[in-house]
Amino acid sequence: MPLIMGMSMLLACQMLGELVTRGLTLPVPGPVIGMVILLAALIVRGKVPSSLRMTGEGLLRYLTLLFVPAGVGLMVHGALIGADLLPIVVTLVGSTAVTLAVTAWVLSYLQRRGEGKADGEGGA
């Protein structure tokens, strides 16, 4: 019964996320909004329910199986990937560089902001 309750909580949050995304026409996937809803609920509650913990641990135990279809796709479509290897590599390297740069900028900004608050310069 605990696994059913935990899975029901996860699916309910995902459904709420889908409803919010579609209702507000947000460009964010519903499951992402559902995770934010779940996070907010867990913060309000102050702890993770045991049924949700059991379900999460069970799902994480088999998470690696989700990579099998991607690996098979790489092997099956190796020739197609090889034909477009240069654009794929350029895109991967470029997107990684942009992600690192934005992350570094956000970290730097938040550190400066945190130092200002520690010195009594920051606002609310």
PDB file of C-alpha atoms in Angstrom:
ATOM      1  CA  MET A   1       0.000   0.000   0.000  1.00  0.00           C
ATOM      2  CA  PRO A   2       2.798   2.536   0.715  1.00  0.00           C
ATOM      3  CA  LEU A   3       4.159   2.174  -2.817  1.00  0.00           C
ATOM      4  CA  ILE A   4       0.733   2.924  -4.273  1.00  0.00           C
ATOM      5  CA  MET A   5       0.405   6.035  -2.090  1.00  0.00           C
ATOM      6  CA  GLY A   6       3.888   7.240  -3.049  1.00  0.00           C
ATOM      7  CA  MET A   7       3.299   6.687  -6.749  1.00  0.00           C
ATOM      8  CA  SER A   8      -0.080   8.396  -6.447  1.00  0.00           C
ATOM      9  CA  MET A   9       1.617  11.466  -4.931  1.00  0.00           C
ATOM     10  CA  LEU A  10       4.160  11.576  -7.757  1.00  0.00           C
ATOM     11  CA  LEU A  11       1.513  11.179 -10.443  1.00  0.00           C
ATOM     12  CA  ALA A  12      -0.774  13.735  -8.810  1.00  0.00           C
ATOM     13  CA  CYS A  13       2.043  16.301  -8.792  1.00  0.00           C
ATOM     14  CA  GLN A  14       2.807  15.513 -12.415  1.00  0.00           C
ATOM     15  CA  MET A  15      -0.862  15.919 -13.339  1.00  0.00           C
ATOM     16  CA  LEU A  16      -1.080  19.235 -11.487  1.00  0.00           C
ATOM     17  CA  GLY A  17       2.041  20.361 -13.319  1.00  0.00           C
ATOM     18  CA  GLU A  18       0.493  19.435 -16.655  1.00  0.00           C
ATOM     19  CA  LEU A  19      -2.691  21.308 -15.775  1.00  0.00           C
ATOM     20  CA  VAL A  20      -0.750  24.415 -14.742  1.00  0.00           C
ATOM     21  CA  THR A  21       1.426  24.287 -17.845  1.00  0.00           C
ATOM     22  CA  ARG A  22      -1.481  23.861 -20.231  1.00  0.00           C
ATOM     23  CA  GLY A  23      -3.752  26.257 -18.374  1.00  0.00           C
ATOM     24  CA  LEU A  24      -1.193  29.059 -18.336  1.00  0.00           C
ATOM     25  CA  THR A  25       0.390  28.045 -21.680  1.00  0.00           C
ATOM     26  CA  LEU A  26       3.852  27.981 -20.130  1.00  0.00           C
ATOM     27  CA  PRO A  27       6.841  26.911 -22.245  1.00  0.00           C
ATOM     28  CA  VAL A  28       7.939  24.546 -19.463  1.00  0.00           C
ATOM     29  CA  PRO A  29       7.190  20.808 -19.394  1.00  0.00           C
ATOM     30  CA  GLY A  30       4.408  19.803 -17.018  1.00  0.00           C
ATOM     31  CA  PRO A  31       6.555  17.294 -15.101  1.00  0.00           C
ATOM     32  CA  VAL A  32       9.026  20.083 -14.271  1.00  0.00           C
ATOM     33  CA  ILE A  33       6.221  22.204 -12.812  1.00  0.00           C
ATOM     34  CA  GLY A  34       5.028  19.057 -11.021  1.00  0.00           C
ATOM     35  CA  MET A  35       8.464  18.647  -9.427  1.00  0.00           C
ATOM     36  CA  VAL A  36       8.309  22.258  -8.229  1.00  0.00           C
ATOM     37  CA  ILE A  37       4.859  21.581  -6.755  1.00  0.00           C
ATOM     38  CA  LEU A  38       6.204  18.459  -5.036  1.00  0.00           C
ATOM     39  CA  LEU A  39       9.203  20.396  -3.699  1.00  0.00           C
ATOM     40  CA  ALA A  40       6.932  23.112  -2.316  1.00  0.00           C
ATOM     41  CA  ALA A  41       4.707  20.511  -0.662  1.00  0.00           C
ATOM     42  CA  LEU A  42       7.708  18.784   0.905  1.00  0.00           C
ATOM     43  CA  ILE A  43       9.080  22.096   2.182  1.00  0.00           C
ATOM     44  CA  VAL A  44       5.720  22.961   3.742  1.00  0.00           C
ATOM     45  CA  ARG A  45       5.431  19.489   5.281  1.00  0.00           C
ATOM     46  CA  GLY A  46       8.996  19.585   6.549  1.00  0.00           C
ATOM     47  CA  LYS A  47       9.814  15.955   5.792  1.00  0.00           C
ATOM     48  CA  VAL A  48       9.416  13.297   3.128  1.00  0.00           C
ATOM     49  CA  PRO A  49       6.569  10.830   3.773  1.00  0.00           C
ATOM     50  CA  SER A  50       7.793   7.250   4.124  1.00  0.00           C
ATOM     51  CA  SER A  51       5.602   6.065   1.239  1.00  0.00           C
ATOM     52  CA  LEU A  52       7.102   8.688  -1.077  1.00  0.00           C
ATOM     53  CA  ARG A  53      10.608   7.808   0.110  1.00  0.00           C
ATOM     54  CA  MET A  54      10.038   4.104  -0.611  1.00  0.00           C
ATOM     55  CA  THR A  55       8.666   4.867  -4.074  1.00  0.00           C
ATOM     56  CA  GLY A  56      11.515   7.243  -4.905  1.00  0.00           C
ATOM     57  CA  GLU A  57      14.153   4.783  -3.776  1.00  0.00           C
ATOM     58  CA  GLY A  58      12.494   2.033  -5.816  1.00  0.00           C
ATOM     59  CA  LEU A  59      12.459   4.197  -8.942  1.00  0.00           C
ATOM     60  CA  LEU A  60      16.072   5.300  -8.458  1.00  0.00           C
ATOM     61  CA  ARG A  61      17.190   1.698  -8.032  1.00  0.00           C
ATOM     62  CA  TYR A  62      16.212   1.001 -11.654  1.00  0.00           C
ATOM     63  CA  LEU A  63      17.046   4.412 -13.132  1.00  0.00           C
ATOM     64  CA  THR A  64      19.959   3.017 -15.146  1.00  0.00           C
ATOM     65  CA  LEU A  65      17.529   0.895 -17.175  1.00  0.00           C
ATOM     66  CA  LEU A  66      16.172   4.106 -18.690  1.00  0.00           C
ATOM     67  CA  PHE A  67      19.506   4.638 -20.445  1.00  0.00           C
ATOM     68  CA  VAL A  68      19.280   1.328 -22.319  1.00  0.00           C
ATOM     69  CA  PRO A  69      16.961   2.636 -25.099  1.00  0.00           C
ATOM     70  CA  ALA A  70      19.255   5.616 -25.687  1.00  0.00           C
ATOM     71  CA  GLY A  71      22.284   3.343 -25.926  1.00  0.00           C
ATOM     72  CA  VAL A  72      20.495   1.039 -28.350  1.00  0.00           C
ATOM     73  CA  GLY A  73      19.462   4.052 -30.429  1.00  0.00           C
ATOM     74  CA  LEU A  74      23.088   5.185 -30.648  1.00  0.00           C
ATOM     75  CA  MET A  75      24.174   1.743 -31.802  1.00  0.00           C
ATOM     76  CA  VAL A  76      21.345   1.275 -34.298  1.00  0.00           C
ATOM     77  CA  HIS A  77      21.661   4.730 -35.840  1.00  0.00           C
ATOM     78  CA  GLY A  78      25.460   4.952 -35.701  1.00  0.00           C
ATOM     79  CA  ALA A  79      25.779   5.617 -39.448  1.00  0.00           C
ATOM     80  CA  LEU A  80      23.244   8.456 -39.329  1.00  0.00           C
ATOM     81  CA  ILE A  81      24.975   9.998 -36.328  1.00  0.00           C
ATOM     82  CA  GLY A  82      28.342   9.601 -38.037  1.00  0.00           C
ATOM     83  CA  ALA A  83      27.090  11.483 -41.102  1.00  0.00           C
ATOM     84  CA  ASP A  84      26.133  14.478 -38.939  1.00  0.00           C
ATOM     85  CA  LEU A  85      28.910  14.129 -36.379  1.00  0.00           C
ATOM     86  CA  LEU A  86      30.414  17.607 -36.842  1.00  0.00           C
ATOM     87  CA  PRO A  87      27.147  19.542 -36.248  1.00  0.00           C
ATOM     88  CA  ILE A  88      26.344  17.282 -33.288  1.00  0.00           C
ATOM     89  CA  VAL A  89      29.765  17.837 -31.683  1.00  0.00           C
ATOM     90  CA  VAL A  90      29.664  21.601 -32.315  1.00  0.00           C
ATOM     91  CA  THR A  91      26.180  21.804 -30.792  1.00  0.00           C
ATOM     92  CA  LEU A  92      27.158  19.741 -27.751  1.00  0.00           C
ATOM     93  CA  VAL A  93      30.349  21.707 -27.102  1.00  0.00           C
ATOM     94  CA  GLY A  94      28.626  25.052 -27.704  1.00  0.00           C
ATOM     95  CA  SER A  95      25.653  24.314 -25.469  1.00  0.00           C
ATOM     96  CA  THR A  96      27.956  23.013 -22.739  1.00  0.00           C
ATOM     97  CA  ALA A  97      30.077  26.168 -22.927  1.00  0.00           C
ATOM     98  CA  VAL A  98      27.004  28.408 -22.748  1.00  0.00           C
ATOM     99  CA  THR A  99      25.640  26.419 -19.796  1.00  0.00           C
ATOM    100  CA  LEU A 100      28.951  26.699 -17.934  1.00  0.00           C
ATOM    101  CA  ALA A 101      29.202  30.420 -18.642  1.00  0.00           C
ATOM    102  CA  VAL A 102      25.651  31.153 -17.474  1.00  0.00           C
ATOM    103  CA  THR A 103      26.125  28.996 -14.374  1.00  0.00           C
ATOM    104  CA  ALA A 104      29.385  30.792 -13.531  1.00  0.00           C
ATOM    105  CA  TRP A 105      27.731  34.181 -14.021  1.00  0.00           C
ATOM    106  CA  VAL A 106      24.760  33.255 -11.799  1.00  0.00           C
ATOM    107  CA  LEU A 107      27.092  31.880  -9.114  1.00  0.00           C
ATOM    108  CA  SER A 108      29.214  35.026  -9.217  1.00  0.00           C
ATOM    109  CA  TYR A 109      26.120  37.228  -9.014  1.00  0.00           C
ATOM    110  CA  LEU A 110      24.690  35.301  -6.070  1.00  0.00           C
ATOM    111  CA  GLN A 111      28.015  35.333  -4.225  1.00  0.00           C
ATOM    112  CA  ARG A 112      28.310  39.119  -4.621  1.00  0.00           C
ATOM    113  CA  ARG A 113      24.724  39.524  -3.510  1.00  0.00           C
ATOM    114  CA  GLY A 114      25.324  37.278  -0.489  1.00  0.00           C
ATOM    115  CA  GLU A 115      28.441  39.224   0.497  1.00  0.00           C
ATOM    116  CA  GLY A 116      26.464  42.471   0.321  1.00  0.00           C
ATOM    117  CA  LYS A 117      23.806  41.089   2.663  1.00  0.00           C
ATOM    118  CA  ALA A 118      26.448  39.795   5.073  1.00  0.00           C
ATOM    119  CA  ASP A 119      27.999  43.272   5.226  1.00  0.00           C
ATOM    120  CA  GLY A 120      24.610  44.851   5.879  1.00  0.00           C
ATOM    121  CA  GLU A 121      24.429  46.495   2.452  1.00  0.00           C
ATOM    122  CA  GLY A 122      21.731  44.276   0.992  1.00  0.00           C
ATOM    123  CA  GLY A 123      18.037  44.959   1.020  1.00  0.00           C
ATOM    124  CA  ALA A 124      15.129  42.646   1.627  1.00  0.00           C
TER     125      ALA A 124
END
